[in-house]
Amino acid sequence: TVAGVLQAGVNTKEDVLTTLSTRVVEVYKKAEMLSGEASLVGTVRTMLLEDEYAKALIYFVSLQLSVLVIDPKLYRRDIIWIILEMGLGPILRGYLSLDKGPQKQLQHMASAALTVARIIIRGAQEAGLRDRIEKHIDVIKEDTEASILQSCEDIYKLDYLDEEIMQVAKKAAATISPELSLDQADITNADGNVAFRPGVSWPSDERGPTYASDPMSALGYFNQALNANPYIQSLLLKRRFAFVELLENAGERTDPKLNKRRNQPILLARVVDARVKITWDDIVVRMVKYVQAHNFDEDETTRIRIFNVLRNHLVKARSIDGEEEQPGNLEEEQFREYYRKQSGLNRQGVTEAVLQAIAMHRHGGDLTAEGTLGDEAIELLMEMLNAGNADVQRQVFEYITHVDRDGKIFAYFKARMLVSLERIKDRKLKVKDRFVKCSAETKEEYENAMQTFELLQELCEGHNLAVQDLLREQPSHSGNINLITIVIDTLGAMCDSGSALRKMDQCEIDLLNANLDLLIEVVQGPCLGNQLEIVNSDVLGAIKNVLPSPFHKRITKRNRMLVKNRAILLVSSLLEGRNDKVAHAKLACNLEAEMLDNFCDSVYKYIEAVRQDHNTSFEEQEEAAAEATECLVSLKSVYNDLKLVKSFADQERKFDDNERLKDRVGQVEISWHGHIESVSFPLPADIEYLGEQTKEAFLMRCDLSTAESRMKELIVATPIFIAEMGQIYRLARMSNFYGWYHQNLLSIKFLMYALVVLLNINIAMASYGQLGGGYSDDHNVTRSGEYDGNPFNANKGYNSAIDFGVLKGPWNYSV
């Protein structure tokens, strides 16, 4: 039947879909002519089941959608939803109205219809087409007999069908409603065969597991094997940069001199004129010109591909064996190469082309949808700004300030953040009465919000004061867009109460961290204007909710501490580098010393609990403890600054007298911007493990005559100190006995020395008077008689091991 469809001229996926939608509409028109309105639905179901051509098209579409790569724009086409609502829903209900025999005969057709429905719904979810799903919610999920979800449940109850359609029904139901489970126990038929239920082990016989042998099921097994095979995934990961590498090496492949020297024919002669050398820079320039010339085109496909190629060019530069690494984890040489490529793309106009694409993006569409030109432009710009590339930052600032005077770039950012803010408010209404786990769609929305925050953070990376001020006000623009205010509103919406914090899921915690990171980045440096903007807002109320919050146990303790670490760091950043006391006075009025003391105590308890957690590795314990120590550092800075305000200084504080703090946080005063600034820093946990011998050796070798010479010697010896302290500290943390032994080593040495002395004295005394012993033979005859060599003979020799009368005799000092 499928061959007949192919012979009819259906050659591509899009042609099949168009043909199927047209066929469904034709069936509806015929049904309207043949029946009244009351029996229209039943007539349509019957006609679809009797239409062999429509059934073949459904089967063929299911094969194609299961194998081919699908363009996300496909889910926006009306024909897809016509097929879902007018074709798949009715034909499944018609199938369920049949008797047992016809149902078993047509189960492959029903399986194909469920597969097509599942792929369409899942694709719409991944593409963020919530409006489309809600528009067709009746046929998808509503509790009616015509819904696809109800068809999945009814099909799953039919124990006489094959396991293949059961599995497809379960997958389709899980796609539509993830919280719904169709798992049931195995059912044994009268003939003794086991009806397979998805989620249960595969049915088997004496030869091993048995699987469905029809082409559709076999293709499904093959797809699952491809997706689960780690070797194949590793190969794909390594080969994803193959096309980019080919373009990067275009100069070698098209260099006529190089090819002639190798006695090889001109490469790519059938594709390009290889008599002219084409370099990667030439290709980038051509790409930039194309993007700028087609900014108003309706079709974004080519420009999206160009942005993907340029982004992969940078990702490849920070990848090791195909796996992406953060710039901070790269070797110095690789990081310099990565930075050079970022700046190279910037010089060739990529930054300006990306900003133009963002400015020209149509704001009426879905701003957070994946795969659009605006989304791809954001990702490329983030990659170019990664690790705070100053060249790209400067170019972005110049473009926004002098070219984009209408504020289209910031208007796009504002629109994205407002959409995310609405999603956050919708989520809060959903969990108002009880906690509900975030759906895949909600997680995607939060990831898009995080993407916007991270982009703005990268623009301010490195304390870029010009961009920090620009986010707040744009003097050269016709209007002003205060992005800082929207970020503050987002934080307030998420942290308006302790109850809201306890109902958070992990994706919400991640968004909260990104929000706090952005606020920290826009004030550090310092940026005095942004500090006042935040101090005079509701941010302090949100921080007062975050610091004492226990959150919920679904959030790990470490993630809870990370959120609080960022919150107290934001408070510390609001106070840094100010000559006036405006921010100090505002914070002193809103932050009580008692709350900060309680937070300090909770940090200490957390560190102790981390040290005693035997379920985590030594490295994980040290990382978690270091993150908590950063809280103490920020807290110490906050105390030092707020003590300058009398209202805070008069409050009773336990923090300043805490001896444990002195072992974890150091402090130094520096001259900065014409005034003295107190700076706190974490003390390494291994500082007490520097050996006395190492100290003495350094003092004996070091030139202590001047401060300069002492500092130079110390810098040279520092690696030795760090290695010794780190090794001893690691051993002490991994073994309690070693830790006790190291702390009491000097006492143990004295004790062992005393025991050795006592042992030698005892041996000397116990062996007194023996033949060949410690005395000469002339003194073997004593007052009690001649000694016969038997120490247990009480009648001869000395009755006691000690007799001081013998001291008159000469000593023999032989060992």
mmCIF file of C-alpha atoms in Angstrom, residues 233-539:
data_model
loop_
_atom_site.group_PDB
_atom_site.id
_atom_site.type_symbol
_atom_site.label_atom_id
_atom_site.label_comp_id
_atom_site.label_asym_id
_atom_site.label_seq_id
_atom_site.Cartn_x
_atom_site.Cartn_y
_atom_site.Cartn_z
ATOM 1 C CA GLN A 233 26.796 9.153 20.798
ATOM 2 C CA SER A 234 30.526 9.615 21.363
ATOM 3 C CA LEU A 235 31.200 9.465 17.618
ATOM 4 C CA LEU A 236 28.480 12.010 16.926
ATOM 5 C CA LEU A 237 29.896 14.277 19.612
ATOM 6 C CA LYS A 238 33.347 14.176 18.051
ATOM 7 C CA ARG A 239 32.078 14.625 14.496
ATOM 8 C CA ARG A 240 29.738 17.574 15.122
ATOM 9 C CA PHE A 241 32.576 19.970 14.334
ATOM 10 C CA ALA A 242 33.534 18.199 11.096
ATOM 11 C CA PHE A 243 31.821 20.740 8.834
ATOM 12 C CA VAL A 244 33.269 23.682 10.764
ATOM 13 C CA GLU A 245 36.728 22.143 10.560
ATOM 14 C CA LEU A 246 36.314 21.742 6.802
ATOM 15 C CA LEU A 247 35.513 25.455 6.443
ATOM 16 C CA GLU A 248 38.337 26.483 8.777
ATOM 17 C CA ASN A 249 40.802 24.554 6.609
ATOM 18 C CA ALA A 250 39.382 25.902 3.358
ATOM 19 C CA GLY A 251 42.679 27.698 2.663
ATOM 20 C CA GLU A 252 44.565 24.402 2.502
ATOM 21 C CA ARG A 253 41.931 22.693 0.400
ATOM 22 C CA THR A 254 41.700 25.484 -2.170
ATOM 23 C CA ASP A 255 45.340 26.619 -2.325
ATOM 24 C CA PRO A 256 46.521 25.912 -5.928
ATOM 25 C CA LYS A 257 50.198 26.111 -4.970
ATOM 26 C CA LEU A 258 49.808 23.632 -2.134
ATOM 27 C CA ASN A 259 47.880 21.163 -4.280
ATOM 28 C CA LYS A 260 50.381 21.472 -7.126
ATOM 29 C CA ARG A 261 53.279 20.893 -4.758
ATOM 30 C CA ARG A 262 51.620 17.711 -3.546
ATOM 31 C CA ASN A 263 51.124 16.547 -7.156
ATOM 32 C CA GLN A 264 47.410 16.291 -6.491
ATOM 33 C CA PRO A 265 44.548 17.433 -8.706
ATOM 34 C CA ILE A 266 42.888 20.712 -7.782
ATOM 35 C CA LEU A 267 40.563 20.016 -4.891
ATOM 36 C CA LEU A 268 36.888 20.779 -5.178
ATOM 37 C CA ALA A 269 37.312 21.448 -8.882
ATOM 38 C CA ARG A 270 33.752 20.361 -9.577
ATOM 39 C CA VAL A 271 32.332 22.588 -6.873
ATOM 40 C CA VAL A 272 34.316 25.849 -6.849
ATOM 41 C CA ASP A 273 37.021 27.536 -8.876
ATOM 42 C CA ALA A 274 39.948 26.264 -6.789
ATOM 43 C CA ARG A 275 42.413 28.374 -8.759
ATOM 44 C CA VAL A 276 41.633 31.096 -6.192
ATOM 45 C CA LYS A 277 42.485 30.465 -2.569
ATOM 46 C CA ILE A 278 39.482 30.721 -0.230
ATOM 47 C CA THR A 279 40.200 31.189 3.456
ATOM 48 C CA TRP A 280 38.070 30.952 6.569
ATOM 49 C CA ASP A 281 38.143 34.735 6.886
ATOM 50 C CA ASP A 282 36.762 35.047 3.351
ATOM 51 C CA ILE A 283 33.916 32.706 4.237
ATOM 52 C CA VAL A 284 33.085 34.643 7.423
ATOM 53 C CA VAL A 285 33.015 37.953 5.541
ATOM 54 C CA ARG A 286 30.681 36.424 2.954
ATOM 55 C CA MET A 287 28.427 35.064 5.713
ATOM 56 C CA VAL A 288 28.234 38.458 7.398
ATOM 57 C CA LYS A 289 27.312 40.180 4.149
ATOM 58 C CA TYR A 290 24.612 37.594 3.469
ATOM 59 C CA VAL A 291 23.042 37.995 6.924
ATOM 60 C CA GLN A 292 23.024 41.790 6.664
ATOM 61 C CA ALA A 293 21.554 41.717 3.151
ATOM 62 C CA HIS A 294 18.710 39.322 4.104
ATOM 63 C CA ASN A 295 17.668 40.747 7.466
ATOM 64 C CA PHE A 296 14.110 41.341 6.265
ATOM 65 C CA ASP A 297 13.593 37.931 4.647
ATOM 66 C CA GLU A 298 10.675 35.859 5.891
ATOM 67 C CA ASP A 299 12.683 32.638 5.649
ATOM 68 C CA GLU A 300 15.296 32.563 8.444
ATOM 69 C CA THR A 301 16.716 29.111 7.696
ATOM 70 C CA THR A 302 19.972 30.119 6.001
ATOM 71 C CA ARG A 303 20.789 32.836 8.536
ATOM 72 C CA ILE A 304 20.147 30.407 11.399
ATOM 73 C CA ARG A 305 22.572 27.938 9.804
ATOM 74 C CA ILE A 306 25.200 30.662 9.460
ATOM 75 C CA PHE A 307 24.892 31.584 13.132
ATOM 76 C CA ASN A 308 25.157 27.911 14.054
ATOM 77 C CA VAL A 309 28.375 27.516 12.045
ATOM 78 C CA LEU A 310 29.943 30.591 13.653
ATOM 79 C CA ARG A 311 28.931 29.475 17.120
ATOM 80 C CA ASN A 312 30.322 25.971 16.569
ATOM 81 C CA HIS A 313 33.556 27.603 15.429
ATOM 82 C CA LEU A 314 33.925 29.087 18.919
ATOM 83 C CA VAL A 315 32.588 26.060 20.796
ATOM 84 C CA LYS A 316 35.117 23.882 19.005
ATOM 85 C CA ALA A 317 37.899 26.164 20.269
ATOM 86 C CA ARG A 318 36.934 25.413 23.894
ATOM 87 C CA SER A 319 36.234 21.713 23.449
ATOM 88 C CA ILE A 320 38.443 18.771 24.350
ATOM 89 C CA ASP A 321 37.784 15.509 22.480
ATOM 90 C CA GLY A 322 34.403 16.836 21.377
ATOM 91 C CA GLU A 323 33.236 17.732 24.883
ATOM 92 C CA GLU A 324 32.659 21.365 25.771
ATOM 93 C CA GLU A 325 34.696 22.891 28.591
ATOM 94 C CA GLN A 326 34.191 26.165 30.406
ATOM 95 C CA PRO A 327 36.857 28.784 29.604
ATOM 96 C CA GLY A 328 38.079 28.716 33.199
ATOM 97 C CA ASN A 329 38.991 25.031 32.859
ATOM 98 C CA LEU A 330 41.100 25.479 29.700
ATOM 99 C CA GLU A 331 44.862 25.493 29.544
ATOM 100 C CA GLU A 332 46.359 28.946 29.079
ATOM 101 C CA GLU A 333 47.317 28.309 25.445
ATOM 102 C CA GLN A 334 43.862 27.012 24.514
ATOM 103 C CA PHE A 335 42.168 29.893 26.315
ATOM 104 C CA ARG A 336 44.250 32.439 24.397
ATOM 105 C CA GLU A 337 43.273 30.726 21.138
ATOM 106 C CA TYR A 338 39.611 30.828 22.153
ATOM 107 C CA TYR A 339 39.861 34.535 22.992
ATOM 108 C CA ARG A 340 41.639 35.197 19.702
ATOM 109 C CA LYS A 341 38.837 33.552 17.714
ATOM 110 C CA GLN A 342 36.198 35.562 19.570
ATOM 111 C CA SER A 343 38.013 38.796 18.739
ATOM 112 C CA GLY A 344 38.595 37.623 15.169
ATOM 113 C CA LEU A 345 34.872 37.173 14.525
ATOM 114 C CA ASN A 346 34.264 40.563 16.106
ATOM 115 C CA ARG A 347 36.740 42.264 13.747
ATOM 116 C CA GLN A 348 35.037 40.684 10.753
ATOM 117 C CA GLY A 349 31.684 42.220 11.668
ATOM 118 C CA VAL A 350 29.934 39.245 13.235
ATOM 119 C CA THR A 351 29.001 41.165 16.381
ATOM 120 C CA GLU A 352 27.316 43.906 14.372
ATOM 121 C CA ALA A 353 25.495 41.350 12.202
ATOM 122 C CA VAL A 354 24.191 39.560 15.293
ATOM 123 C CA LEU A 355 22.996 42.811 16.869
ATOM 124 C CA GLN A 356 21.243 43.781 13.647
ATOM 125 C CA ALA A 357 19.479 40.413 13.580
ATOM 126 C CA ILE A 358 18.299 40.926 17.172
ATOM 127 C CA ALA A 359 17.161 44.494 16.461
ATOM 128 C CA MET A 360 15.236 43.414 13.345
ATOM 129 C CA HIS A 361 13.608 40.453 15.071
ATOM 130 C CA ARG A 362 9.845 40.572 14.936
ATOM 131 C CA HIS A 363 8.666 41.172 18.498
ATOM 132 C CA GLY A 364 5.164 40.025 17.755
ATOM 133 C CA GLY A 365 6.138 36.359 17.643
ATOM 134 C CA ASP A 366 7.200 33.977 20.383
ATOM 135 C CA LEU A 367 10.360 35.625 21.733
ATOM 136 C CA THR A 368 11.407 32.593 23.756
ATOM 137 C CA ALA A 369 10.794 29.945 21.089
ATOM 138 C CA GLU A 370 13.731 27.682 20.341
ATOM 139 C CA GLY A 371 15.212 27.659 16.858
ATOM 140 C CA THR A 372 14.220 31.173 15.798
ATOM 141 C CA LEU A 373 16.718 33.684 14.414
ATOM 142 C CA GLY A 374 16.521 35.825 17.561
ATOM 143 C CA ASP A 375 17.220 32.833 19.781
ATOM 144 C CA GLU A 376 20.194 31.704 17.669
ATOM 145 C CA ALA A 377 21.551 35.268 17.594
ATOM 146 C CA ILE A 378 21.382 35.415 21.403
ATOM 147 C CA GLU A 379 23.303 32.128 21.703
ATOM 148 C CA LEU A 380 26.014 33.285 19.275
ATOM 149 C CA LEU A 381 26.400 36.610 21.083
ATOM 150 C CA MET A 382 26.703 34.792 24.420
ATOM 151 C CA GLU A 383 29.449 32.601 23.007
ATOM 152 C CA MET A 384 31.329 35.642 21.710
ATOM 153 C CA LEU A 385 31.016 37.333 25.113
ATOM 154 C CA ASN A 386 31.936 34.210 27.055
ATOM 155 C CA ALA A 387 34.629 34.867 29.703
ATOM 156 C CA GLY A 388 34.112 38.624 29.274
ATOM 157 C CA ASN A 389 35.738 39.355 25.924
ATOM 158 C CA ALA A 390 36.484 43.096 26.169
ATOM 159 C CA ASP A 391 36.596 43.593 22.381
ATOM 160 C CA VAL A 392 33.081 42.239 21.907
ATOM 161 C CA GLN A 393 31.797 44.164 24.931
ATOM 162 C CA ARG A 394 33.176 47.384 23.466
ATOM 163 C CA GLN A 395 31.572 46.694 20.086
ATOM 164 C CA VAL A 396 28.187 45.966 21.675
ATOM 165 C CA PHE A 397 28.377 49.186 23.700
ATOM 166 C CA GLU A 398 29.291 51.253 20.638
ATOM 167 C CA TYR A 399 26.476 49.756 18.562
ATOM 168 C CA ILE A 400 23.791 50.243 21.219
ATOM 169 C CA THR A 401 24.968 53.763 22.048
ATOM 170 C CA HIS A 402 25.611 55.210 18.585
ATOM 171 C CA VAL A 403 23.734 53.030 16.067
ATOM 172 C CA ASP A 404 20.683 51.621 17.844
ATOM 173 C CA ARG A 405 19.354 54.962 19.066
ATOM 174 C CA ASP A 406 15.761 53.705 18.922
ATOM 175 C CA GLY A 407 16.591 51.109 21.584
ATOM 176 C CA LYS A 408 15.532 48.055 19.565
ATOM 177 C CA ILE A 409 18.146 45.811 21.200
ATOM 178 C CA PHE A 410 17.070 46.686 24.723
ATOM 179 C CA ALA A 411 13.413 46.528 23.678
ATOM 180 C CA TYR A 412 14.000 42.930 22.599
ATOM 181 C CA PHE A 413 15.707 42.092 25.921
ATOM 182 C CA LYS A 414 12.891 43.807 27.813
ATOM 183 C CA ALA A 415 10.237 41.874 25.900
ATOM 184 C CA ARG A 416 11.983 38.540 26.625
ATOM 185 C CA MET A 417 12.252 39.322 30.337
ATOM 186 C CA LEU A 418 8.624 40.430 30.571
ATOM 187 C CA VAL A 419 7.512 37.168 28.951
ATOM 188 C CA SER A 420 9.595 35.261 31.508
ATOM 189 C CA LEU A 421 8.102 37.350 34.329
ATOM 190 C CA GLU A 422 4.608 36.395 33.213
ATOM 191 C CA ARG A 423 5.599 32.722 33.185
ATOM 192 C CA ILE A 424 6.907 33.080 36.752
ATOM 193 C CA LYS A 425 3.613 34.607 37.874
ATOM 194 C CA ASP A 426 1.672 31.808 36.154
ATOM 195 C CA ARG A 427 3.814 29.261 37.947
ATOM 196 C CA LYS A 428 3.150 30.905 41.323
ATOM 197 C CA LEU A 429 -0.592 30.726 40.759
ATOM 198 C CA LYS A 430 -0.273 27.066 39.862
ATOM 199 C CA VAL A 431 1.525 26.179 43.112
ATOM 200 C CA LYS A 432 -0.494 28.509 45.307
ATOM 201 C CA ASP A 433 -2.307 25.682 47.102
ATOM 202 C CA ARG A 434 0.201 22.854 46.729
ATOM 203 C CA PHE A 435 3.493 22.099 45.062
ATOM 204 C CA VAL A 436 3.399 20.882 41.467
ATOM 205 C CA LYS A 437 6.504 19.682 39.693
ATOM 206 C CA CYS A 438 7.657 21.890 36.835
ATOM 207 C CA SER A 439 6.663 20.626 33.408
ATOM 208 C CA ALA A 440 9.101 20.364 30.519
ATOM 209 C CA GLU A 441 7.565 23.488 29.001
ATOM 210 C CA THR A 442 8.044 25.466 32.230
ATOM 211 C CA LYS A 443 11.660 24.346 32.491
ATOM 212 C CA GLU A 444 12.251 25.521 28.935
ATOM 213 C CA GLU A 445 10.733 28.916 29.729
ATOM 214 C CA TYR A 446 12.992 29.263 32.761
ATOM 215 C CA GLU A 447 16.037 28.292 30.710
ATOM 216 C CA ASN A 448 15.221 31.072 28.247
ATOM 217 C CA ALA A 449 14.978 33.557 31.136
ATOM 218 C CA MET A 450 18.349 32.333 32.431
ATOM 219 C CA GLN A 451 19.790 32.804 28.950
ATOM 220 C CA THR A 452 18.747 36.476 28.946
ATOM 221 C CA PHE A 453 20.192 37.079 32.414
ATOM 222 C CA GLU A 454 23.471 35.342 31.525
ATOM 223 C CA LEU A 455 23.847 37.445 28.371
ATOM 224 C CA LEU A 456 23.455 40.688 30.335
ATOM 225 C CA GLN A 457 25.859 39.371 32.947
ATOM 226 C CA GLU A 458 28.499 38.623 30.303
ATOM 227 C CA LEU A 459 28.117 42.159 28.964
ATOM 228 C CA CYS A 460 29.065 43.490 32.430
ATOM 229 C CA GLU A 461 31.815 40.918 33.049
ATOM 230 C CA GLY A 462 35.075 42.408 34.260
ATOM 231 C CA HIS A 463 33.361 45.353 36.028
ATOM 232 C CA ASN A 464 32.510 47.062 32.729
ATOM 233 C CA LEU A 465 31.224 50.332 34.194
ATOM 234 C CA ALA A 466 30.041 51.740 30.855
ATOM 235 C CA VAL A 467 27.731 48.777 30.193
ATOM 236 C CA GLN A 468 26.623 48.632 33.836
ATOM 237 C CA ASP A 469 25.352 52.205 33.616
ATOM 238 C CA LEU A 470 23.915 51.577 30.155
ATOM 239 C CA LEU A 471 21.610 48.847 31.485
ATOM 240 C CA ARG A 472 20.058 51.447 33.775
ATOM 241 C CA GLU A 473 19.846 54.462 31.489
ATOM 242 C CA GLN A 474 20.621 55.311 27.860
ATOM 243 C CA PRO A 475 21.229 59.075 27.549
ATOM 244 C CA SER A 476 21.817 58.904 23.796
ATOM 245 C CA HIS A 477 18.504 57.153 23.049
ATOM 246 C CA SER A 478 15.175 58.691 22.246
ATOM 247 C CA GLY A 479 13.681 56.866 25.245
ATOM 248 C CA ASN A 480 14.949 55.034 28.308
ATOM 249 C CA ILE A 481 14.615 51.321 29.089
ATOM 250 C CA ASN A 482 15.691 50.389 32.624
ATOM 251 C CA LEU A 483 16.536 46.697 32.439
ATOM 252 C CA ILE A 484 17.754 46.690 36.061
ATOM 253 C CA THR A 485 14.203 47.420 37.227
ATOM 254 C CA ILE A 486 12.822 44.401 35.358
ATOM 255 C CA VAL A 487 15.501 42.149 36.872
ATOM 256 C CA ILE A 488 14.566 43.458 40.333
ATOM 257 C CA ASP A 489 10.865 42.846 39.643
ATOM 258 C CA THR A 490 11.656 39.281 38.638
ATOM 259 C CA LEU A 491 13.545 38.687 41.881
ATOM 260 C CA GLY A 492 10.693 40.168 43.881
ATOM 261 C CA ALA A 493 8.143 37.973 42.136
ATOM 262 C CA MET A 494 10.131 34.835 42.925
ATOM 263 C CA CYS A 495 11.023 35.662 46.568
ATOM 264 C CA ASP A 496 8.046 37.626 47.867
ATOM 265 C CA SER A 497 7.491 35.188 50.754
ATOM 266 C CA GLY A 498 9.007 32.236 52.570
ATOM 267 C CA SER A 499 6.160 30.055 51.326
ATOM 268 C CA ALA A 500 7.085 30.829 47.709
ATOM 269 C CA LEU A 501 10.681 29.763 48.387
ATOM 270 C CA ARG A 502 9.583 26.454 49.934
ATOM 271 C CA LYS A 503 7.492 25.633 46.847
ATOM 272 C CA MET A 504 10.370 26.116 44.427
ATOM 273 C CA ASP A 505 11.578 23.384 42.098
ATOM 274 C CA GLN A 506 15.224 23.024 41.050
ATOM 275 C CA CYS A 507 14.733 24.930 37.780
ATOM 276 C CA GLU A 508 13.386 27.874 39.799
ATOM 277 C CA ILE A 509 16.447 27.758 42.054
ATOM 278 C CA ASP A 510 18.659 27.889 38.961
ATOM 279 C CA LEU A 511 16.778 30.948 37.694
ATOM 280 C CA LEU A 512 17.059 32.594 41.112
ATOM 281 C CA ASN A 513 20.827 32.042 41.070
ATOM 282 C CA ALA A 514 21.081 33.563 37.583
ATOM 283 C CA ASN A 515 19.049 36.563 38.739
ATOM 284 C CA LEU A 516 21.285 37.163 41.761
ATOM 285 C CA ASP A 517 24.440 36.681 39.658
ATOM 286 C CA LEU A 518 23.282 39.411 37.286
ATOM 287 C CA LEU A 519 22.494 41.843 40.105
ATOM 288 C CA ILE A 520 25.913 41.170 41.656
ATOM 289 C CA GLU A 521 27.655 41.771 38.341
ATOM 290 C CA VAL A 522 25.900 45.077 37.660
ATOM 291 C CA VAL A 523 27.013 46.622 40.982
ATOM 292 C CA GLN A 524 30.529 45.263 41.500
ATOM 293 C CA GLY A 525 33.388 47.496 40.515
ATOM 294 C CA PRO A 526 31.667 49.470 42.008
ATOM 295 C CA CYS A 527 28.809 50.955 39.952
ATOM 296 C CA LEU A 528 27.446 53.588 42.328
ATOM 297 C CA GLY A 529 24.301 54.331 40.318
ATOM 298 C CA ASN A 530 23.207 50.686 40.188
ATOM 299 C CA GLN A 531 23.967 50.281 43.891
ATOM 300 C CA LEU A 532 21.496 53.037 44.759
ATOM 301 C CA GLU A 533 18.963 51.693 42.240
ATOM 302 C CA ILE A 534 18.950 48.321 43.997
ATOM 303 C CA VAL A 535 19.184 49.635 47.554
ATOM 304 C CA ASN A 536 16.061 51.769 47.015
ATOM 305 C CA SER A 537 14.073 48.817 45.624
ATOM 306 C CA ASP A 538 12.416 45.711 47.095
ATOM 307 C CA VAL A 539 15.567 43.597 46.731
#
